[in-house]
Short mmCIF file of C-alpha atoms and ligand atoms in Angstrom, two decimals:
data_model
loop_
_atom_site.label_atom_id
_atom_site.label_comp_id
_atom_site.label_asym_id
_atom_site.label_seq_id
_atom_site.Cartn_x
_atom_site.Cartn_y
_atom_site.Cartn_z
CA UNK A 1 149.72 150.31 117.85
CA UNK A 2 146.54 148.50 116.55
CA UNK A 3 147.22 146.44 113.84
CA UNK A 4 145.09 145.24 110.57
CA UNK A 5 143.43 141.99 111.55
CA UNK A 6 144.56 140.36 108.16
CA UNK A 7 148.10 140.31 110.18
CA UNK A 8 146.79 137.98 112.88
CA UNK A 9 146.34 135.49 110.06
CA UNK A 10 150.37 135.27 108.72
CA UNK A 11 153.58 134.70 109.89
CA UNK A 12 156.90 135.96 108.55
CA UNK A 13 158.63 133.91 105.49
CA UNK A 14 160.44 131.46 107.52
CA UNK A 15 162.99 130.97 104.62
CA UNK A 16 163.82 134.96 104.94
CA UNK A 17 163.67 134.41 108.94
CA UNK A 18 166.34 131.14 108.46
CA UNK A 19 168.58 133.41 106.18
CA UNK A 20 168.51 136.01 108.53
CA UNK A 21 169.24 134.07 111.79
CA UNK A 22 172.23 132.32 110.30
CA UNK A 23 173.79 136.30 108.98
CA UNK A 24 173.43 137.33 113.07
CA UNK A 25 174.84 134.42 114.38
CA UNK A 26 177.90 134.59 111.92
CA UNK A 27 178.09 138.27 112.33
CA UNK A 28 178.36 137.77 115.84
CA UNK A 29 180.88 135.13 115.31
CA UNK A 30 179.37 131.97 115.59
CA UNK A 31 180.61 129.15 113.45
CA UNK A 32 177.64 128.55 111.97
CA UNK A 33 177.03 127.24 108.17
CA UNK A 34 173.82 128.58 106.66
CA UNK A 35 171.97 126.16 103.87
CA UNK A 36 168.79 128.06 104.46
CA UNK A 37 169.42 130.77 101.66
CA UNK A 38 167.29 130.05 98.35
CA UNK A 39 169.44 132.06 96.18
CA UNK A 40 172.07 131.31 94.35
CA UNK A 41 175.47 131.60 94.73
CA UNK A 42 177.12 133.10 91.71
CA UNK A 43 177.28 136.48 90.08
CA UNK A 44 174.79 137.75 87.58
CA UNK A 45 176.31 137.54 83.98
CA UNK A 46 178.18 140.23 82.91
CA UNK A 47 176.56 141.70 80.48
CA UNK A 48 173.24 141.78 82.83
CA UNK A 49 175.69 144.49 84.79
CA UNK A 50 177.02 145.98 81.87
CA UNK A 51 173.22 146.74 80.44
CA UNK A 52 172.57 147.88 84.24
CA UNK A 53 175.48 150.67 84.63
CA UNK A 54 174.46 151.71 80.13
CA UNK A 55 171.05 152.25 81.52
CA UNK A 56 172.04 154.63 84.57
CA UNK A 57 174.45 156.49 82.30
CA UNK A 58 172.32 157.05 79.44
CA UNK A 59 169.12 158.21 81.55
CA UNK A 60 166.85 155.11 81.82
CA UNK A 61 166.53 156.40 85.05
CA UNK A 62 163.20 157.74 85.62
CA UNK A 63 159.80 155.71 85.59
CA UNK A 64 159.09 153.60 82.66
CA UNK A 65 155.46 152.03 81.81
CA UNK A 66 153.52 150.66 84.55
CA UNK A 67 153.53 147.28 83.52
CA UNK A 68 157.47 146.81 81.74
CA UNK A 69 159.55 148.27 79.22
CA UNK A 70 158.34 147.64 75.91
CA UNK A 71 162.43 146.43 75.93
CA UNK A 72 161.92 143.89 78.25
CA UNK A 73 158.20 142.75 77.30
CA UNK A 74 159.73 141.69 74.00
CA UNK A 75 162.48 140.04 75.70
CA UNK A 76 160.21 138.08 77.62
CA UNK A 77 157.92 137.02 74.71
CA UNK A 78 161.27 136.03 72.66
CA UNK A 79 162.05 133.64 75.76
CA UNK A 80 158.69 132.49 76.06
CA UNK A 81 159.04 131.43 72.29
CA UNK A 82 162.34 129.86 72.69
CA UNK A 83 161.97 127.98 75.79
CA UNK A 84 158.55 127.16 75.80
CA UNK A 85 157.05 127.04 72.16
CA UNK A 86 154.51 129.91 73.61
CA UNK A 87 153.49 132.88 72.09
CA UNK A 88 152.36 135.79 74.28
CA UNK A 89 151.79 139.55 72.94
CA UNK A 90 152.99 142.43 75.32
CA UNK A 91 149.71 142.95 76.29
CA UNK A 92 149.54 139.53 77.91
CA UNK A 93 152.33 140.43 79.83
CA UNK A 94 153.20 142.18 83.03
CA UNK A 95 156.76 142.91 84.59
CA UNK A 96 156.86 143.38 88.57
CA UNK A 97 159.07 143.50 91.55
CA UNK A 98 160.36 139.57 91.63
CA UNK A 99 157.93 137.03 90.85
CA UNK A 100 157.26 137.13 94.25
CA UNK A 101 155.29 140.70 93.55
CA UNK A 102 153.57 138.87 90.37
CA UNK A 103 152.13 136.21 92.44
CA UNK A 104 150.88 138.63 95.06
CA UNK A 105 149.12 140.80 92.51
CA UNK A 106 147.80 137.93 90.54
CA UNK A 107 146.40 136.58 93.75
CA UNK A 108 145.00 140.11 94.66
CA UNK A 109 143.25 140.67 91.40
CA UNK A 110 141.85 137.18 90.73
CA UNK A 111 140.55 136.53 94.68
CA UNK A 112 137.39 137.32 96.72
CA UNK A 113 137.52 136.70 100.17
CA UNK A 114 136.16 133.51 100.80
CA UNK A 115 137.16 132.16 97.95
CA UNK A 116 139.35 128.76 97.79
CA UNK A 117 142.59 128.63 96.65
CA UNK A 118 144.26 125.12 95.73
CA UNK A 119 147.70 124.84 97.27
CA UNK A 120 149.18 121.43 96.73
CA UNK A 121 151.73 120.84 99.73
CA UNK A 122 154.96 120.50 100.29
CA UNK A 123 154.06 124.32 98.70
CA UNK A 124 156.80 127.40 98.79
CA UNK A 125 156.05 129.04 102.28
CA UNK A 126 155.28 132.50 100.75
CA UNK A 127 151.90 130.41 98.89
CA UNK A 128 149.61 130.12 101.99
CA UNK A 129 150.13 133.29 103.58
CA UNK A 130 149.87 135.22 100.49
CA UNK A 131 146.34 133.86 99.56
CA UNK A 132 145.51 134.44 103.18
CA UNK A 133 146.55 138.36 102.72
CA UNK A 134 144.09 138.88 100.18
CA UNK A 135 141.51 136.73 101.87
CA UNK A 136 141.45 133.78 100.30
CA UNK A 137 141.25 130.59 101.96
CA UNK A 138 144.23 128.03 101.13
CA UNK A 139 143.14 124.33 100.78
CA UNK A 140 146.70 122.63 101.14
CA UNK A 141 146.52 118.89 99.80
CA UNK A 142 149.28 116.94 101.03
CA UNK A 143 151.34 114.53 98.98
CA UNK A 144 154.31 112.81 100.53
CA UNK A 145 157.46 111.67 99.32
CA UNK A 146 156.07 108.10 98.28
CA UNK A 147 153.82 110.19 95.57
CA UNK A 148 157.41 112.05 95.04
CA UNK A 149 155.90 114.97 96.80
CA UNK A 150 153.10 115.51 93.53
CA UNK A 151 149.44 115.96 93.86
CA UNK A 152 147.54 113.62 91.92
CA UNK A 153 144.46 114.67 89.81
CA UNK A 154 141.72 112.33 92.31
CA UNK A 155 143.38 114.50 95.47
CA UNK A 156 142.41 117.99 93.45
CA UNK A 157 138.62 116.14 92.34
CA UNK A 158 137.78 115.53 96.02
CA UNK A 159 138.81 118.96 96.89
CA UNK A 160 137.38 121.09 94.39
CA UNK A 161 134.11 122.76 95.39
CA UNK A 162 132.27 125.24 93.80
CA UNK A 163 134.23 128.31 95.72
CA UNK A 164 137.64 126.81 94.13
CA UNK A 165 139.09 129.46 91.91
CA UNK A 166 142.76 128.77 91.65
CA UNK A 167 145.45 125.96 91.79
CA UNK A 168 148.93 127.05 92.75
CA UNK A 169 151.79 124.54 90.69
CA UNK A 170 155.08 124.63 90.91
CA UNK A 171 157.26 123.12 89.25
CA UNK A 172 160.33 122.27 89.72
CA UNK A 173 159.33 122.84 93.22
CA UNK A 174 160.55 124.57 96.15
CA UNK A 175 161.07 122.93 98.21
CA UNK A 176 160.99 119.62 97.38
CA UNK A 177 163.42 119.87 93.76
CA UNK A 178 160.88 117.66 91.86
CA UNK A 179 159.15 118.22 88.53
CA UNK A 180 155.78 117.40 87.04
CA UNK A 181 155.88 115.42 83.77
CA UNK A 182 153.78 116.01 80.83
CA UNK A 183 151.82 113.19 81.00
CA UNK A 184 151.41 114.56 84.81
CA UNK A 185 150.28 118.14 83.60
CA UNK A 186 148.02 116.51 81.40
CA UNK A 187 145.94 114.15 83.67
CA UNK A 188 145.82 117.57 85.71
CA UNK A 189 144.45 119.52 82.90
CA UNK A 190 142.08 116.62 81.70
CA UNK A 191 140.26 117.35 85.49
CA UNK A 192 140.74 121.19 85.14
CA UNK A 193 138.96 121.25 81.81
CA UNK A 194 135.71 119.86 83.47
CA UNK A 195 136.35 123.03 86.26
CA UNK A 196 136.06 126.05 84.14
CA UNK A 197 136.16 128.24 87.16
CA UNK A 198 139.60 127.58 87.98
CA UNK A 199 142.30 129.15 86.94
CA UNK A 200 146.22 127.58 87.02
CA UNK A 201 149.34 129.77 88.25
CA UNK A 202 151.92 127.91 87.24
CA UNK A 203 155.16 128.72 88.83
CA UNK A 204 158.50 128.08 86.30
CA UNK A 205 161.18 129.86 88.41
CA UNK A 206 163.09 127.29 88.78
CA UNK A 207 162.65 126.11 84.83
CA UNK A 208 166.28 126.71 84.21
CA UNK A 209 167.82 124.58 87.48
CA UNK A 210 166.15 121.04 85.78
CA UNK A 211 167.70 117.97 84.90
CA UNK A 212 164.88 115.75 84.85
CA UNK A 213 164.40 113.27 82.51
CA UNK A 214 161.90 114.50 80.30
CA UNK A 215 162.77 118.63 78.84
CA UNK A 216 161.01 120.97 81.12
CA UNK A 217 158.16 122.09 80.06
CA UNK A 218 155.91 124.66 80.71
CA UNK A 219 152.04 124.17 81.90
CA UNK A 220 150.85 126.00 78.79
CA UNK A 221 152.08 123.89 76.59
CA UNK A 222 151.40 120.80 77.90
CA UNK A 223 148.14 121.49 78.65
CA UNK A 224 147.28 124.29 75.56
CA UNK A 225 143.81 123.62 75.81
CA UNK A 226 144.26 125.71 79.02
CA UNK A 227 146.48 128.58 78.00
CA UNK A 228 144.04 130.99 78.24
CA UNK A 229 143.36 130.42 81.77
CA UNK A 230 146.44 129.52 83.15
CA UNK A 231 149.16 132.27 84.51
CA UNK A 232 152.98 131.72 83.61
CA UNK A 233 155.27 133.27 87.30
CA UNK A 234 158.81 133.47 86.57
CA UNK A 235 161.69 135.78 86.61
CA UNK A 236 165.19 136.08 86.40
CA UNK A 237 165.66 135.72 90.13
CA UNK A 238 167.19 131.79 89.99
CA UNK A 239 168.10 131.40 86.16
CA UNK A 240 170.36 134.78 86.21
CA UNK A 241 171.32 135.34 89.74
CA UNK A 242 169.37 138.11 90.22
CA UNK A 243 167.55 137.84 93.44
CA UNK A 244 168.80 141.46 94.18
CA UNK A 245 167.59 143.09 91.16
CA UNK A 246 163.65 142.16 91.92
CA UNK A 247 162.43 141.20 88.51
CA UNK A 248 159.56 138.91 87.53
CA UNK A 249 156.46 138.52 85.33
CA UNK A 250 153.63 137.08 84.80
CA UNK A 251 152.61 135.85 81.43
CA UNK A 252 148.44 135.11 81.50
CA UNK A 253 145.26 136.37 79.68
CA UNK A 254 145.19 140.43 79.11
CA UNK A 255 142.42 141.17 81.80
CA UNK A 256 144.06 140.21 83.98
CA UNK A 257 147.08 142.00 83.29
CA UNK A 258 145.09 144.69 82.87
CA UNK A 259 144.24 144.66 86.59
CA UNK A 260 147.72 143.84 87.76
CA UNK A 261 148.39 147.15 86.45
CA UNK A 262 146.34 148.78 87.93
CA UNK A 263 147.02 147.92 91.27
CA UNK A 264 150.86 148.32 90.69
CA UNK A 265 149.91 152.30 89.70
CA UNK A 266 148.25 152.42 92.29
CA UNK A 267 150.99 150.68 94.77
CA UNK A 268 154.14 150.28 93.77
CA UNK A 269 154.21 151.57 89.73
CA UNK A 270 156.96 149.85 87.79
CA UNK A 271 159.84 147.88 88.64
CA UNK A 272 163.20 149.30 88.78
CA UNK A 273 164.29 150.81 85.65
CA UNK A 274 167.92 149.90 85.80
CA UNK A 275 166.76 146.08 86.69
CA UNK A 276 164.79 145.72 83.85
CA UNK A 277 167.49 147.19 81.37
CA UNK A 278 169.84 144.21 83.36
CA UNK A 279 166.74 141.45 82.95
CA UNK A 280 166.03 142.26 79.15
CA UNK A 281 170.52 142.05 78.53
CA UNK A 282 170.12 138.89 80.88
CA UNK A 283 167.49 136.91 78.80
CA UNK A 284 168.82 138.41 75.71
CA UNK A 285 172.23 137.43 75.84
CA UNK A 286 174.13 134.60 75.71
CA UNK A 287 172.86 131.75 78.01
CA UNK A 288 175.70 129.88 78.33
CA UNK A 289 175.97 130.86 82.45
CA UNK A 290 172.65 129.35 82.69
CA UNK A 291 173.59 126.04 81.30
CA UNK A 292 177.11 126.46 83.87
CA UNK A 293 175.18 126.98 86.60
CA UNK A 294 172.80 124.25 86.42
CA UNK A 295 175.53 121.88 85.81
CA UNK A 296 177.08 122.59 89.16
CA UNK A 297 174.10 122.62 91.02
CA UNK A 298 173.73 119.30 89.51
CA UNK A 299 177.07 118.24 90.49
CA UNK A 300 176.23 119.27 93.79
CA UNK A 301 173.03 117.88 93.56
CA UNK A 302 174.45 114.00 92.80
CA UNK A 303 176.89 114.48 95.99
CA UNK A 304 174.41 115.54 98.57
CA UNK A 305 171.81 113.65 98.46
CA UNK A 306 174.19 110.13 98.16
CA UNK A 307 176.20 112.00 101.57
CA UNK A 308 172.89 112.59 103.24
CA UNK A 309 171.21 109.13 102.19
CA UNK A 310 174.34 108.12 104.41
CA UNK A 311 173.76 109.92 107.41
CA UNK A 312 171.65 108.00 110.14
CA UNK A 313 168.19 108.65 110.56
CA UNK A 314 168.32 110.55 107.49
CA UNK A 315 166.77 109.89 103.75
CA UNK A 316 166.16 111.49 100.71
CA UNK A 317 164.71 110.81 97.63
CA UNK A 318 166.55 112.49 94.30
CA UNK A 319 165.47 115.67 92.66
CA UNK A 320 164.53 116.81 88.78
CA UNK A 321 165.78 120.37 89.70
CA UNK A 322 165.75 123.47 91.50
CA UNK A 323 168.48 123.64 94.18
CA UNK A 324 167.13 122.07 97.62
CA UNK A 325 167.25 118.88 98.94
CA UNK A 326 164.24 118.60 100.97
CA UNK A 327 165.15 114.80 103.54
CA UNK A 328 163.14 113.34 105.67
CA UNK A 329 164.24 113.33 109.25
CA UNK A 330 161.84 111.05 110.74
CA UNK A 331 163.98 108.68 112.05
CA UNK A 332 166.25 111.05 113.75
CA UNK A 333 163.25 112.40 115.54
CA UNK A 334 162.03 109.67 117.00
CA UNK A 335 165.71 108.37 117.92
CA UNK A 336 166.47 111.60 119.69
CA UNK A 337 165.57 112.90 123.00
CA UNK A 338 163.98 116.06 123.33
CA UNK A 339 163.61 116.77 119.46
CA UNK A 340 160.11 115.97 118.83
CA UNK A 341 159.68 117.63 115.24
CA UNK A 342 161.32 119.19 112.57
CA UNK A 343 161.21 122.29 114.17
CA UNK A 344 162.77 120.93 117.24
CA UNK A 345 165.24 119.27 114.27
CA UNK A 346 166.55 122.49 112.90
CA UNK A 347 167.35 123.91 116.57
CA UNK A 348 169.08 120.90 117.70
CA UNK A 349 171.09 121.25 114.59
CA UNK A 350 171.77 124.40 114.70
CA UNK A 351 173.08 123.84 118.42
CA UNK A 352 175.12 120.51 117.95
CA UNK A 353 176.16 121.17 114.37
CA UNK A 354 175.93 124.69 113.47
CA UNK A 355 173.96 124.63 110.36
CA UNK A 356 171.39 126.42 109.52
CA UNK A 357 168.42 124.95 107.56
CA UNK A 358 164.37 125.28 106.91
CA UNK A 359 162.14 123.29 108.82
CA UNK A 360 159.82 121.26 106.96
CA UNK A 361 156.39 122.45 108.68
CA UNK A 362 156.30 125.94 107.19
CA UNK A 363 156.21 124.45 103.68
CA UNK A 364 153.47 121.96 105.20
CA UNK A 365 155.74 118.77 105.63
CA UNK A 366 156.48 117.91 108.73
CA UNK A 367 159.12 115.38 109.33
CA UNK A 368 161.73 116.96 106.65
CA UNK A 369 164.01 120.04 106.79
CA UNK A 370 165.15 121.97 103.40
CA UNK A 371 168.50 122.32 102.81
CA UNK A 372 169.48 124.51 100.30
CA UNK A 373 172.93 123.68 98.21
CA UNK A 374 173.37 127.19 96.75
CA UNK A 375 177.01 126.16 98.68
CA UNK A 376 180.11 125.94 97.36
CA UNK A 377 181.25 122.36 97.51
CA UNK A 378 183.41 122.59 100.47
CA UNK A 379 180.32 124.44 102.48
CA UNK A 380 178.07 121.51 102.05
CA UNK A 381 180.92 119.08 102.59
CA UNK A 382 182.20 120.49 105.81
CA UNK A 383 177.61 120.69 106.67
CA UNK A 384 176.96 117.16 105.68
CA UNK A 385 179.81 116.26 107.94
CA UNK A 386 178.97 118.20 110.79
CA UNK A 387 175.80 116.80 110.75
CA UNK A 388 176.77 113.46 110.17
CA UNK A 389 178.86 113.56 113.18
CA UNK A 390 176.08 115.20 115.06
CA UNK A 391 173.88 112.53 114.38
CA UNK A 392 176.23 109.11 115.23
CA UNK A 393 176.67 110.51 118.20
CA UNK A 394 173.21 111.27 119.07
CA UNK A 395 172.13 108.00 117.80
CA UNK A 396 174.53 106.27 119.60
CA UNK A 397 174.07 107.97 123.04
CA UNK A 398 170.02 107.24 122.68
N1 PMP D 1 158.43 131.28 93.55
C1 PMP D 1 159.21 130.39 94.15
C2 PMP D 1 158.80 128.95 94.14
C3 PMP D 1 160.39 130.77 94.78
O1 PMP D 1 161.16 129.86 95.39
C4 PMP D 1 160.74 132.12 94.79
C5 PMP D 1 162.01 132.47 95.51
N2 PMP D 1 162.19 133.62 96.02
C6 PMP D 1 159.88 133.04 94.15
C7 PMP D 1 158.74 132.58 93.54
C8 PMP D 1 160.12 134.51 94.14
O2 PMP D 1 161.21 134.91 93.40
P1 PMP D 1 161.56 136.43 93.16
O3 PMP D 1 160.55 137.27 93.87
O4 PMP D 1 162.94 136.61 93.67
O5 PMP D 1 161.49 136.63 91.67
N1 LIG D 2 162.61 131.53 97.39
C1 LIG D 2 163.74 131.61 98.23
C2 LIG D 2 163.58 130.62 99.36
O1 LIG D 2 162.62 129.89 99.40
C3 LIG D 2 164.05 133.01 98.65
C4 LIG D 2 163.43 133.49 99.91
C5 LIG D 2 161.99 133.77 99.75
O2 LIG D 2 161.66 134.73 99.03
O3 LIG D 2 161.23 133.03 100.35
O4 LIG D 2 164.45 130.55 100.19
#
C-alpha cells in the first residue's frame, strides 16, 4: 500500500499511544497504573445524560445544521457571555467533533502550505502534527520551566517573519498546568497588533480546571483590540466529562466559520446529534459539578506535586490549572544508568514501577514526563510511591 506523503511527516498522538499501552498491559494483567490518560475521571452530569436519552426518544436523531444546533449555538454564546464577558452571534460560531476537530479545521481553512505557524513549546502534542497535515510549517519556541513554561513577547518578535500566519496559545496548558495572566496576554497582543497578518487560536479547554491567582480569562477579552482576529477552541470535553461525546467549537470571525463549514459538509457534516442535545443541557444547567470537580483536582493537585517535589531526582514547579503535573526528571537521568532521556524515563518506569506516563519530548520538552492526576487519590498515592521507591533504589545503587 502506497501511502500519502503528508504521512511521512507525523507520528501518532503519543498521549492516545500512552493511554492505549497502559489498557493492554492491564488487560493482559500487568499491574500497571496508567497516569497517561488526559481525561477526566468522573461522570458527565446528569442532566447532560438525561438531555442525551430526551433527544434519542423524541427524534433528534437525524442530521442537524452543518455547523450546530441553533440549541446549542445559543448555549454557547450564553456561556461565552457568562464566563468570558464576550459576545459572539451564531454566525460566529461553529460546533464540531471535539475541539480537537475545531482546531484541525481552523488550521485547514486558515493555512497555505508553506506558511508558518507559531507553536510556543511545551505545546499539546496534537499542535505540531496537525499544522504539519495541512502543510504548514510549525515554528516551536521553547520556554522552560524558569519562564514557568510561557513564551515571552521578544521570543515571538524574533520569530515572526513575514510567512507567520498563526500563533497557537493555550492556556491553562497541556501539558504543563500553567496559565497566562492578563498583563501576559496583553504584552502578547501589544506585539500582535504591530503583525496584522497573524491570527491567535486561543485554546480555553481547560478554562474550567483553574485556580490561578488571577480569574481566568479568555484571550478576547484581555486583548479586545484583537477579537476579531483571534479564534476561541473549547468544548465540553474537560469542564463536563465528556471526552466520549466529541463536542467542541470554535468561536472566531464569520469567514472563517464560513469555511469551517464547508469543509465539515464536505467531510464529516455535523457533530452527533444526541451529543449536542447532552453539550447544550451540560452548559445550560447547573454548574455546580464543574466547580466539584475542579476542587478535587485541586486537592489532588496540592498533594502531588509536594509528594513528587519529594521524590529524588525529581522537581516540579506548581500549576494554575488543568490536570497534569508536567516534573522535570533531569536529575534522575543523569543519576541512572542506561536511561538517557525522558523517553528512556517513561520505559524504565514503566518496567521498575509500573506506571504509565507521557514523555516530555513529544510535547517538545525534553527532560520532563506528564503525569496526568485524572486518579483517584489512592491511584496517585500508591504511583507516587511506586515511583518513589523506584527511584531510592536506583539512586542508591548508582
Ligand atoms: N486542546 C487541548 C489542549 C487538549 O488537551 C485537548 C484534549 N483532548 C483538546 C484540545 C481536544 O479536546 P476534545 O477534542 O476532546 O474536545
Ligand atoms: N488531551 C488529552 C491528552 O493530552 C486527550 C488525548 C488527546 O486527544 O491527545 O491526553
Amino acid at each position: 500500500m502506497r501511502l500519502a506523503e503528508r504521512l511521512q511527516q507525523i507520528k501518532p498522538s503519543a498521549t492516545l499511544a500512552v493511554a492505549a499501552r497502559a489498557a493492554e498491559l492491564k488487560a493482559a494483567g500487568e499491574d500497571v497504573i496508567g497516569l497517561g490518560t488526559g481525561e477526566p475521571d468522573f461522570p458527565t452530569p446528569e442532566t447532560a445524560c438525561e438531555a442525551a436519552i430526551a433527544a434519542m426518544q423524541n427524534g433528534q436523531t437525524k442530521y442537524t445544521a452543518v455547523d450546530g444546533t441553533a440549541e446549542l449555538k445559543q448555549a454557547i454564546i450564553e456561556k461565552l457571555k457568562r464566563d468570558n464577558a464576550l459576545l459572539y452571534s451564531p454566525g460566529e460560531i461553529i460546533v464540531s467533533t471535539g475541539a480537537k476537530q475545531a482546531l484541525f479545521n481552523m488550521l485547514l481553512a486558515l493555512i497555505n502550505p508553506g506558511d508558518e505557524v507559531l507553536v510556543p513549546t511545551p505545546s499539546w502534542v496534537s499542535y505540531p502534527d496537525m499544522v504539519r497535515l495541512v502543510g504548514g510549517i510549525p515554528i516551536e519556541l521553547h520556554a522552560d520551566d524558569r519562564q514557568n513554561f510561557k513564551v515571552t513577547p521578544e521570543q515571538l518578535e524574533q520569530a515572526i517573519t513575514p510567512k507567520t500566519r498563526l500563533l497557537m496559545l493555550n492556556s491553562p496548558s497541556n501539558p504543563t498546568g500553567m496559565a497566562y495572566s492578563k498583563a501576559e496576554y496583553q504584552a502578547i497582543g501589544e506585539l500582535l497588533a504591530r503583525h496584522p497578518q497573524i491570527g491567535i487560536s486561543s485554546d480555553e479547554i481547560y478554562e474550567h480546571i483553574y485556580w490561578g491567582k488571577e480569574p481566568f480569562i479568555s484571550f478576547a477579552s484581555a486583548c479586545p483590540e484583537l477579537r476579531d482576529r483571534t479564534m476561541i477552541i473549547n468544548g465540553v470535553s474537560k469542564a463536563y466529562a465528556m471526552t466520549g461525546w466529541r463536542i467542541g467549537f470554535m468561536a472566531g470571525p464569520e469567514a472563517l466559520v464560513t469555511a469551517m463549514r464547508k469543509i465539515q459538509s464536505q467531510s464529516t457534516s455535523n457533530p452527533s446529534s444526541i451529543s449536542q442535545a447532552a453539550a447544550a443541557a451540560a452548559l445550560n444547567g447547573n454548574q455546580d459539578s464543574v466547580f466539584e470537580m475542579r476542587d478535587e483536582f485541586k486537592r489532588r493537585h496540592d498533594w502531588l506535586i509536594d509528594a513528587l517535589n519529594r521524590i529524588p531526582g525529581v522537581s516540579c514547579k506548581p500549576c494554575d490549572g488543568a490536570f497534569y503535573a508536567f516534573p522535570s526528571f533531569a536529575e534522575a537521568i543523569i543519576a541512572i544508568p542506561g536511561v538517557d532521556n525522558d523517553l528512556d524515563m517513561a520505559e524504565w518506569l514503566l518496567e521498575h514501577a509500573g506506571i504509565a506516563v507521557v514523555p516530555g519530548n513529544p510535547f517538545g520538552a525534553p527532560g520532563h514526563l506528564r503525569l496526568s492526576y485524572a486518579a483517584s487519590m489512592e491511584v496517585l498515592q500508591a504511583a507516587v510511591s511506586r515511583i518513589h521507591n523506584a527511584l531510592q533504589q536506583a539512586l542508591a545503587d548508582a
